């Protein structure tokens, strides 16, 4: 388990517990969590700011903030002593999620006509709208081609995970796996 991350909830299947996608969704895949993080990236830090902007119940906000702090994505810090009040600041780990939120927003906007978009990403200096894409850091190539870039078992993969990815040669052209037995040499 990554330092700063809490244990996986029991609703995750046992075989998914080693999958980075499953473990990530367990920590940030909940609706309110993503919206709280979005607000944090927009500069909101105080409970009342989140509460007012999101229209979330105080008990749900309290639970989500506690989980984000426990997962190491936000830091809870006092900003006032009498009465004691806290602010919630993004940690380095939390800030590392910005590209994920940007990609999710871009995906959502890509399904809308330009005039239907309520929020767009712009260059802070020029005001020009930008088109976020995910690229390989080494080559600069876009990673949206599921035939050119595929997942495979990593060095810490279990036998089950290695088996899942040994069937890669049997996938359809769009990346969907056929349900076949792995090759035996």
XYZ file of N, CA, C and O in Angstrom:
740
model
N 0.844 -1.187 0.000
C 0.000 0.000 0.000
C 0.883 1.243 0.000
O 1.888 1.304 0.666
N 0.478 2.254 -0.773
C 1.228 3.498 -0.873
C 1.161 4.246 0.444
O 0.117 4.309 1.072
N 2.275 4.838 0.854
C 2.302 5.612 2.088
C 1.309 6.757 1.980
O 1.205 7.423 0.968
N 0.531 6.967 3.047
C -0.450 8.032 3.061
C -1.819 7.596 2.579
O -2.772 8.338 2.672
N -1.935 6.405 2.037
C -3.223 5.935 1.554
C -3.784 4.940 2.561
O -3.062 4.121 3.101
N -5.094 5.010 2.799
C -5.733 4.113 3.751
C -6.082 2.800 3.071
O -6.025 2.681 1.859
N -6.490 1.803 3.864
C -6.792 0.495 3.307
C -8.004 0.552 2.387
O -8.848 1.432 2.489
N -8.077 -0.422 1.491
C -9.130 -0.483 0.493
C -10.475 -0.835 1.125
O -10.540 -1.695 1.987
N -11.565 -0.227 0.678
C -12.874 -0.617 1.164
C -13.204 -2.031 0.701
O -12.712 -2.483 -0.328
N -14.074 -2.718 1.423
C -14.362 -4.117 1.124
C -15.177 -4.302 -0.145
O -15.297 -5.408 -0.634
N -15.750 -3.248 -0.738
C -16.541 -3.422 -1.950
C -15.673 -3.718 -3.167
O -16.174 -4.080 -4.218
N -14.364 -3.565 -3.052
C -13.444 -3.864 -4.147
C -13.198 -5.370 -4.156
O -12.938 -5.982 -3.124
N -13.278 -5.956 -5.345
C -13.011 -7.390 -5.465
C -11.564 -7.676 -5.079
O -10.680 -6.856 -5.334
N -11.319 -8.830 -4.497
C -9.987 -9.209 -4.051
C -8.971 -9.099 -5.181
O -7.880 -8.564 -4.999
N -9.330 -9.574 -6.377
C -8.379 -9.553 -7.490
C -8.084 -8.142 -8.000
O -7.115 -7.921 -8.708
N -8.930 -7.167 -7.652
C -8.693 -5.788 -8.086
C -7.825 -5.001 -7.118
O -7.408 -3.892 -7.429
N -7.534 -5.544 -5.962
C -6.808 -4.781 -4.955
C -5.391 -4.407 -5.377
O -4.823 -3.477 -4.849
N -4.815 -5.114 -6.321
C -3.478 -4.754 -6.790
C -3.522 -3.882 -8.042
O -2.501 -3.370 -8.478
N -4.694 -3.685 -8.601
C -4.833 -2.893 -9.822
C -4.784 -1.407 -9.479
O -5.561 -0.926 -8.668
N -3.868 -0.640 -10.083
C -3.768 0.780 -9.748
C -5.032 1.566 -10.080
O -5.353 2.533 -9.396
N -5.764 1.155 -11.084
C -7.013 1.843 -11.402
C -8.041 1.627 -10.294
O -8.670 2.571 -9.819
N -8.193 0.393 -9.852
C -9.142 0.091 -8.773
C -8.768 0.793 -7.479
O -9.639 1.344 -6.791
N -7.501 0.775 -7.129
C -7.097 1.412 -5.873
C -7.255 2.925 -5.945
O -7.646 3.559 -4.973
N -7.006 3.505 -7.103
C -7.191 4.947 -7.261
C -8.662 5.318 -7.145
O -9.021 6.262 -6.439
N -9.525 4.576 -7.828
C -10.959 4.850 -7.765
C -11.470 4.701 -6.336
O -12.342 5.458 -5.896
N -10.909 3.784 -5.583
C -11.322 3.618 -4.190
C -11.046 4.875 -3.370
O -11.751 5.167 -2.411
N -10.044 5.644 -3.745
C -9.681 6.840 -2.990
C -10.287 8.121 -3.545
O -10.609 9.029 -2.788
N -10.442 8.222 -4.857
C -10.914 9.487 -5.428
C -12.097 9.333 -6.367
O -12.515 10.307 -6.989
N -12.664 8.150 -6.477
C -13.740 7.927 -7.439
C -15.118 8.329 -6.971
O -16.057 8.331 -7.756
N -15.265 8.688 -5.724
C -16.574 9.082 -5.198
C -16.910 10.495 -5.675
O -16.041 11.368 -5.717
N -18.156 10.708 -6.059
C -18.628 11.964 -6.649
C -18.159 13.201 -5.893
O -17.548 14.096 -6.445
N -18.461 13.268 -4.591
C -18.130 14.459 -3.806
C -16.626 14.654 -3.677
O -16.144 15.774 -3.642
N -15.888 13.577 -3.626
C -14.434 13.677 -3.493
C -13.834 14.427 -4.674
O -13.007 15.329 -4.495
N -14.248 14.078 -5.875
C -13.728 14.764 -7.061
C -14.108 16.243 -7.061
O -13.302 17.104 -7.418
N -15.331 16.539 -6.636
C -15.763 17.939 -6.613
C -15.034 18.736 -5.533
O -14.692 19.909 -5.743
N -14.769 18.125 -4.397
C -13.994 18.796 -3.340
C -12.579 19.074 -3.841
O -12.042 20.170 -3.661
N -11.973 18.078 -4.475
C -10.623 18.285 -5.027
C -10.636 19.377 -6.089
O -9.729 20.216 -6.127
N -11.654 19.396 -6.918
C -11.756 20.452 -7.928
C -11.804 21.822 -7.256
O -11.107 22.753 -7.670
N -12.611 21.949 -6.213
C -12.673 23.216 -5.481
C -11.332 23.564 -4.846
O -10.921 24.722 -4.840
N -10.639 22.557 -4.322
C -9.323 22.807 -3.717
C -8.351 23.335 -4.773
O -7.569 24.247 -4.496
N -8.402 22.797 -5.984
C -7.555 23.304 -7.062
C -7.936 24.724 -7.451
O -7.107 25.486 -7.942
N -9.205 25.076 -7.230
C -9.655 26.442 -7.528
C -9.371 27.402 -6.370
O -9.783 28.551 -6.408
N -8.708 26.917 -5.312
C -8.290 27.802 -4.229
C -9.145 27.766 -2.972
O -8.852 28.461 -2.007
N -10.191 26.977 -2.962
C -10.998 26.855 -1.750
C -10.204 26.060 -0.709
O -9.576 25.058 -1.038
N -10.241 26.500 0.539
C -9.504 25.803 1.596
C -10.339 25.592 2.857
O -9.998 24.752 3.669
N -11.393 26.345 3.027
C -12.133 26.317 4.294
C -13.444 25.557 4.172
O -14.110 25.577 3.136
N -13.797 24.918 5.277
C -15.002 24.095 5.348
C -16.203 24.868 4.811
O -16.953 24.365 3.967
N -16.417 26.077 5.294
C -17.572 26.878 4.889
C -17.558 27.180 3.389
O -18.621 27.250 2.758
N -16.376 27.362 2.810
C -16.275 27.615 1.370
C -16.728 26.387 0.577
O -17.494 26.503 -0.379
N -16.234 25.221 0.975
C -16.643 23.981 0.311
C -18.149 23.778 0.463
O -18.844 23.444 -0.496
N -18.636 23.976 1.675
C -20.048 23.765 1.993
C -20.932 24.645 1.120
O -21.890 24.166 0.494
N -20.611 25.920 1.053
C -21.416 26.864 0.276
C -21.317 26.587 -1.218
O -22.325 26.581 -1.926
N -20.117 26.350 -1.719
C -19.940 26.168 -3.154
C -20.544 24.869 -3.657
O -21.116 24.831 -4.744
N -20.428 23.796 -2.892
C -20.877 22.483 -3.354
C -22.333 22.185 -3.021
O -22.943 21.318 -3.649
N -22.877 22.852 -1.996
C -24.241 22.546 -1.590
C -24.368 21.145 -1.002
O -25.406 20.504 -1.092
N -23.312 20.677 -0.406
C -23.233 19.344 0.197
C -23.639 19.439 1.662
O -23.507 20.498 2.269
N -24.130 18.359 2.228
C -24.470 18.383 3.653
C -23.178 18.465 4.469
O -22.130 17.971 4.041
N -23.258 19.075 5.643
C -22.049 19.222 6.463
C -21.517 17.866 6.908
O -20.306 17.677 7.000
N -22.395 16.899 7.160
C -21.914 15.577 7.583
C -21.190 14.861 6.441
O -20.162 14.221 6.660
N -21.705 14.981 5.212
C -21.032 14.367 4.066
C -19.701 15.061 3.803
O -18.690 14.409 3.541
N -19.680 16.386 3.902
C -18.439 17.121 3.700
C -17.402 16.745 4.748
O -16.232 16.512 4.421
N -17.827 16.642 5.995
C -16.917 16.239 7.070
C -16.315 14.873 6.776
O -15.098 14.680 6.886
N -17.146 13.925 6.371
C -16.669 12.568 6.071
C -15.697 12.566 4.899
O -14.646 11.915 4.940
N -16.017 13.296 3.843
C -15.155 13.337 2.658
C -13.832 14.019 2.971
O -12.774 13.569 2.534
N -13.863 15.127 3.722
C -12.616 15.811 4.087
C -11.740 14.918 4.960
O -10.524 14.856 4.765
N -12.353 14.206 5.913
C -11.586 13.281 6.760
C -10.913 12.213 5.906
O -9.752 11.866 6.133
N -11.641 11.683 4.930
C -11.070 10.650 4.058
C -9.925 11.219 3.211
O -8.888 10.568 3.051
N -10.092 12.423 2.695
C -9.032 13.040 1.889
C -7.790 13.329 2.718
O -6.667 13.184 2.235
N -7.983 13.706 3.978
C -6.852 13.918 4.880
C -6.197 12.578 5.202
O -4.972 12.436 5.139
N -7.002 11.564 5.519
C -6.465 10.239 5.844
C -5.693 9.634 4.674
O -4.694 8.954 4.864
N -6.152 9.920 3.452
C -5.485 9.406 2.261
C -4.257 10.224 1.865
O -3.568 9.886 0.909
N -4.009 11.323 2.590
C -2.829 12.132 2.309
C -2.993 13.088 1.142
O -2.011 13.632 0.639
N -4.240 13.331 0.701
C -4.478 14.218 -0.433
C -4.669 15.666 0.012
O -4.366 16.592 -0.736
N -5.187 15.836 1.216
C -5.335 17.163 1.816
C -4.665 17.164 3.179
O -4.596 16.125 3.843
N -4.199 18.331 3.586
C -3.652 18.523 4.928
C -4.617 19.427 5.688
O -5.051 20.461 5.176
N -4.969 19.023 6.905
C -5.847 19.814 7.759
C -4.972 20.661 8.668
O -4.174 20.132 9.434
N -5.142 22.000 8.588
C -4.282 22.912 9.322
C -5.126 23.991 9.997
O -5.994 24.579 9.358
N -4.870 24.273 11.305
C -5.648 25.335 11.957
C -5.280 26.708 11.380
O -4.123 26.973 11.082
N -6.309 27.541 11.167
C -6.052 28.911 10.727
C -6.594 29.925 11.721
O -6.341 31.115 11.599
N -7.326 29.434 12.727
C -7.903 30.308 13.748
C -7.971 29.510 15.046
O -8.267 28.321 15.024
N -7.686 30.189 16.186
C -7.650 29.470 17.452
C -8.908 29.619 18.304
O -9.236 28.717 19.055
N -9.606 30.742 18.215
C -10.770 30.922 19.088
C -11.941 31.491 18.308
O -11.973 32.704 18.073
N -12.906 30.700 17.875
C -12.942 29.241 17.997
C -11.966 28.600 17.000
O -11.626 29.200 15.983
N -11.553 27.397 17.329
C -10.601 26.703 16.467
C -11.268 26.345 15.138
O -12.338 25.760 15.109
N -10.635 26.760 14.066
C -11.109 26.462 12.709
C -9.918 25.969 11.887
O -8.787 26.359 12.134
N -10.237 25.114 10.916
C -9.183 24.504 10.098
C -9.389 24.800 8.623
O -10.511 25.013 8.171
N -8.278 24.787 7.914
C -8.338 24.861 6.458
C -7.776 23.552 5.913
O -7.077 22.814 6.615
N -8.109 23.274 4.681
C -7.710 22.030 4.039
C -6.901 22.387 2.797
O -7.427 22.987 1.858
N -5.636 22.020 2.833
C -4.710 22.382 1.760
C -4.267 21.136 1.001
O -4.019 20.084 1.600
N -4.152 21.274 -0.300
C -3.661 20.165 -1.112
C -2.232 19.821 -0.718
O -1.405 20.707 -0.537
N -1.958 18.539 -0.594
C -0.594 18.060 -0.382
C 0.044 17.845 -1.759
O -0.627 17.974 -2.793
N 1.307 17.483 -1.782
C 1.948 17.146 -3.056
C 1.199 15.999 -3.737
O 0.978 16.020 -4.948
N 0.796 14.999 -2.937
C 0.046 13.866 -3.483
C -1.282 14.346 -4.059
O -1.681 13.933 -5.151
N -1.966 15.229 -3.348
C -3.221 15.782 -3.843
C -3.019 16.585 -5.121
O -3.784 16.445 -6.088
N -1.980 17.419 -5.151
C -1.701 18.216 -6.343
C -1.369 17.338 -7.547
O -1.620 17.723 -8.693
N -0.840 16.150 -7.291
C -0.510 15.263 -8.402
C -1.757 14.751 -9.127
O -1.649 14.207 -10.227
N -2.935 14.951 -8.549
C -4.183 14.533 -9.199
C -4.715 15.568 -10.190
O -5.673 15.301 -10.908
N -4.115 16.738 -10.232
C -4.625 17.774 -11.144
C -4.727 17.291 -12.586
O -5.759 17.511 -13.235
N -3.731 16.634 -13.150
C -3.880 16.172 -14.532
C -5.057 15.209 -14.718
O -5.676 15.184 -15.781
N -5.364 14.446 -13.691
C -6.502 13.513 -13.769
C -7.808 14.301 -13.861
O -8.667 14.011 -14.708
N -7.973 15.316 -13.011
C -9.183 16.129 -13.045
C -9.280 16.906 -14.357
O -10.370 17.043 -14.927
N -8.158 17.414 -14.834
C -8.145 18.132 -16.112
C -8.581 17.188 -17.233
O -9.395 17.558 -18.088
N -8.068 15.963 -17.229
C -8.428 14.993 -18.266
C -9.908 14.622 -18.182
O -10.577 14.500 -19.217
N -10.438 14.458 -16.983
C -11.862 14.145 -16.831
C -12.731 15.287 -17.352
O -13.726 15.059 -18.055
N -12.375 16.516 -17.012
C -13.135 17.672 -17.493
C -13.046 17.776 -19.018
O -14.050 18.063 -19.690
N -11.871 17.543 -19.577
C -11.695 17.597 -21.028
C -12.536 16.532 -21.712
O -13.159 16.785 -22.755
N -12.570 15.340 -21.128
C -13.385 14.267 -21.692
C -14.860 14.672 -21.675
O -15.575 14.494 -22.658
N -15.313 15.243 -20.560
C -16.694 15.700 -20.478
C -16.998 16.784 -21.501
O -18.039 16.751 -22.170
N -16.103 17.742 -21.652
C -16.307 18.820 -22.617
C -16.262 18.327 -24.055
O -16.915 18.897 -24.929
N -15.506 17.268 -24.318
C -15.381 16.778 -25.698
C -16.706 16.240 -26.226
O -16.877 16.109 -27.428
N -17.639 15.967 -25.351
C -18.945 15.456 -25.740
C -19.974 16.576 -25.903
O -21.137 16.327 -26.166
N -19.537 17.811 -25.730
C -20.434 18.962 -25.816
C -20.018 19.879 -26.961
O -18.831 19.987 -27.276
N -20.991 20.570 -27.517
C -20.674 21.627 -28.481
C -19.985 22.755 -27.723
O -20.217 22.936 -26.514
N -19.156 23.520 -28.389
C -18.388 24.589 -27.740
C -19.281 25.525 -26.934
O -18.932 25.944 -25.834
N -20.444 25.853 -27.446
C -21.359 26.756 -26.759
C -22.072 26.154 -25.565
O -22.725 26.869 -24.805
N -21.955 24.848 -25.363
C -22.614 24.162 -24.248
C -21.688 23.925 -23.064
O -22.099 23.387 -22.053
N -20.440 24.312 -23.174
C -19.448 24.055 -22.120
C -19.530 25.135 -21.048
O -19.380 26.311 -21.332
N -19.755 24.718 -19.808
C -19.884 25.685 -18.711
C -18.533 26.016 -18.077
O -18.421 26.989 -17.335
N -17.522 25.225 -18.363
C -16.194 25.426 -17.789
C -15.181 24.947 -18.824
O -15.338 23.858 -19.381
N -14.178 25.761 -19.086
C -13.128 25.372 -20.029
C -11.776 25.653 -19.389
O -11.669 26.447 -18.454
N -10.744 25.000 -19.888
C -9.381 25.215 -19.413
C -8.706 26.207 -20.361
O -8.751 26.040 -21.580
N -8.119 27.242 -19.767
C -7.453 28.266 -20.585
C -6.046 28.500 -20.066
O -5.741 28.220 -18.907
N -5.201 29.022 -20.930
C -3.868 29.461 -20.541
C -4.051 30.687 -19.648
O -4.711 31.658 -20.042
N -3.493 30.663 -18.436
C -3.681 31.743 -17.467
C -3.130 33.070 -17.963
O -3.634 34.129 -17.587
N -2.116 33.047 -18.814
C -1.525 34.286 -19.320
C -2.263 34.845 -20.532
O -2.546 36.038 -20.602
N -2.581 33.981 -21.487
C -3.171 34.468 -22.738
C -4.697 34.424 -22.738
O -5.329 35.113 -23.535
N -5.283 33.577 -21.896
C -6.736 33.413 -21.914
C -7.218 32.498 -23.019
O -8.410 32.255 -23.162
N -6.283 31.959 -23.800
C -6.633 31.056 -24.899
C -7.060 29.701 -24.346
O -6.416 29.159 -23.446
N -8.130 29.153 -24.914
C -8.566 27.817 -24.519
C -7.512 26.803 -24.946
O -6.916 26.921 -26.018
N -7.259 25.819 -24.089
C -6.297 24.764 -24.396
C -7.031 23.436 -24.478
O -8.111 23.269 -23.914
N -6.428 22.504 -25.204
C -6.997 21.171 -25.352
C -6.097 20.172 -24.631
O -5.040 19.796 -25.137
N -6.489 19.753 -23.434
C -5.654 18.811 -22.681
C -5.621 17.436 -23.352
O -6.632 16.949 -23.842
N -4.437 16.848 -23.387
C -4.255 15.479 -23.861
C -3.245 14.803 -22.945
O -2.420 15.456 -22.320
N -3.305 13.493 -22.877
C -2.346 12.729 -22.081
C -1.281 12.216 -23.041
O -1.599 11.599 -24.064
N -0.023 12.497 -22.704
C 1.082 12.107 -23.581
C 2.149 11.356 -22.785
O 2.242 11.483 -21.565
N 2.952 10.591 -23.501
C 4.096 9.919 -22.909
C 5.168 10.969 -22.624
O 5.509 11.767 -23.506
N 5.704 10.964 -21.413
C 6.704 11.967 -21.023
C 7.985 11.867 -21.852
O 8.640 12.874 -22.108
N 8.354 10.681 -22.277
C 9.598 10.512 -23.037
C 9.454 10.928 -24.494
O 10.335 11.573 -25.046
N 8.353 10.521 -25.123
C 8.223 10.736 -26.569
C 7.296 11.880 -26.935
O 7.338 12.360 -28.073
N 6.415 12.271 -26.022
C 5.432 13.299 -26.330
C 4.261 12.775 -27.147
O 3.388 13.526 -27.548
N 4.227 11.462 -27.394
C 3.139 10.866 -28.177
C 1.883 10.743 -27.335
O 1.945 10.416 -26.155
N 0.727 10.995 -27.967
C -0.564 10.850 -27.290
C -0.785 9.396 -26.886
O -0.412 8.487 -27.626
N -1.413 9.197 -25.729
C -1.626 7.844 -25.206
C -3.053 7.347 -25.403
O -3.448 6.351 -24.804
N -3.830 7.997 -26.249
C -5.233 7.600 -26.400
C -5.453 6.465 -27.399
O -6.576 6.020 -27.593
N -4.415 5.943 -28.011
C -4.529 4.819 -28.940
C -4.321 3.512 -28.170
O -3.201 3.165 -27.791
N -5.431 2.787 -27.940
C -5.341 1.564 -27.136
C -4.690 0.409 -27.881
O -4.480 -0.661 -27.306
N -4.374 0.574 -29.155
C -3.612 -0.447 -29.875
C -2.117 -0.177 -29.778
O -1.317 -1.102 -29.798
N -1.734 1.078 -29.684
C -0.319 1.435 -29.609
C 0.218 1.356 -28.187
O 1.398 1.094 -27.980
N -0.646 1.613 -27.205
C -0.235 1.594 -25.797
C -1.191 0.686 -25.034
O -2.399 0.914 -25.025
N -0.642 -0.336 -24.407
C -1.458 -1.320 -23.692
C -0.904 -1.522 -22.293
O 0.278 -1.310 -22.042
N -1.764 -1.918 -21.398
C -1.314 -2.280 -20.063
C -0.763 -3.695 -20.096
O -1.216 -4.536 -20.876
N 0.208 -3.943 -19.229
C 0.755 -5.280 -19.069
C 1.117 -5.458 -17.598
O 1.151 -4.494 -16.839
N 1.367 -6.684 -17.211
C 1.708 -6.963 -15.819
C 3.037 -6.297 -15.463
O 3.983 -6.321 -16.241
N 3.073 -5.698 -14.286
C 4.288 -5.063 -13.791
C 5.089 -6.002 -12.917
O 4.688 -7.145 -12.670
N 6.220 -5.538 -12.409
C 7.113 -6.401 -11.640
C 6.487 -6.949 -10.354
O 6.868 -8.029 -9.906
N 5.512 -6.268 -9.773
C 4.896 -6.749 -8.530
C 3.592 -7.502 -8.779
O 2.879 -7.838 -7.834
N 3.269 -7.795 -10.026
C 1.999 -8.443 -10.367
C 1.900 -9.841 -9.792
O 2.869 -10.603 -9.807
N 0.703 -10.171 -9.335
C 0.421 -11.517 -8.846
C 0.268 -12.467 -10.036
O 0.222 -12.033 -11.193
N 0.160 -13.726 -9.746
C -0.069 -14.724 -10.791
C -1.351 -14.412 -11.548
O -1.400 -14.501 -12.775
N -2.384 -14.017 -10.817
C -3.661 -13.679 -11.443
C -3.521 -12.490 -12.390
O -4.038 -12.508 -13.507
N -2.806 -11.465 -11.968
C -2.615 -10.289 -12.815
C -1.769 -10.647 -14.033
O -2.049 -10.221 -15.149
N -0.730 -11.457 -13.842
C 0.100 -11.881 -14.972
C -0.727 -12.695 -15.969
O -0.593 -12.530 -17.184
N -1.617 -13.532 -15.457
C -2.483 -14.326 -16.318
C -3.408 -13.428 -17.129
O -3.610 -13.640 -18.320
N -3.960 -12.420 -16.470
C -4.856 -11.482 -17.162
C -4.157 -10.859 -18.363
O -4.723 -10.752 -19.443
N -2.921 -10.430 -18.181
C -2.230 -9.725 -19.252
C -1.494 -10.653 -20.207
O -1.038 -10.216 -21.259
N -1.397 -11.932 -19.912
C -0.784 -12.854 -20.865
C -1.724 -13.108 -22.039
O -1.304 -13.607 -23.068
N -3.002 -12.732 -21.921
C -3.967 -12.913 -23.005
C -4.006 -11.706 -23.934
O -4.846 -11.643 -24.812
N -3.093 -10.784 -23.789
C -3.106 -9.547 -24.570
C -3.184 -9.796 -26.075
O -3.842 -9.070 -26.802
N -2.542 -10.830 -26.580
C -2.539 -11.099 -28.016
C -3.920 -11.458 -28.548
O -4.140 -11.450 -29.746
N -4.858 -11.772 -27.662
C -6.186 -12.215 -28.080
C -7.224 -11.108 -28.000
O -8.404 -11.378 -28.058
N -6.803 -9.882 -27.901
C -7.759 -8.780 -27.773
C -8.264 -8.335 -29.134
O -7.582 -8.462 -30.141
N -9.432 -7.765 -29.117
C -9.996 -7.212 -30.342
C -9.247 -5.935 -30.689
O -8.557 -5.363 -29.854
N -9.403 -5.420 -31.900
C -8.677 -4.210 -32.302
C -8.936 -3.003 -31.407
O -8.129 -2.103 -31.365
N -10.041 -2.949 -30.698
C -10.343 -1.790 -29.851
C -9.934 -1.990 -28.407
O -10.314 -1.221 -27.541
N -9.204 -3.041 -28.100
C -8.657 -3.222 -26.766
C -9.504 -4.062 -25.836
O -9.113 -4.311 -24.718
N -10.670 -4.523 -26.268
C -11.499 -5.347 -25.388
C -10.961 -6.764 -25.392
O -10.696 -7.338 -26.441
N -10.780 -7.340 -24.228
C -10.190 -8.670 -24.126
C -11.212 -9.755 -24.446
O -12.365 -9.666 -24.060
N -10.786 -10.740 -25.222
C -11.583 -11.948 -25.406
C -11.421 -12.804 -24.168
O -10.397 -12.753 -23.496
N -12.383 -13.620 -23.883
C -12.267 -14.522 -22.717
C -11.687 -15.845 -23.200
O -12.403 -16.766 -23.559
N -10.360 -15.901 -23.282
C -9.664 -17.098 -23.729
C -8.646 -17.490 -22.687
O -8.282 -16.702 -21.822
N -8.183 -18.689 -22.812
C -7.149 -19.167 -21.899
C -5.809 -18.592 -22.334
O -5.572 -18.393 -23.532
N -4.906 -18.345 -21.398
C -3.587 -17.823 -21.768
C -2.793 -18.853 -22.556
O -3.033 -20.040 -22.456
N -1.869 -18.347 -23.379
C -0.975 -19.221 -24.134
C -0.099 -20.012 -23.193
O 0.319 -19.524 -22.166
N 0.198 -21.244 -23.563
C 1.217 -22.014 -22.829
C 2.326 -22.313 -23.799
O 2.076 -22.681 -24.954
N 3.525 -22.120 -23.363
C 4.659 -22.306 -24.267
C 5.142 -23.716 -24.281
O 4.975 -24.487 -23.418
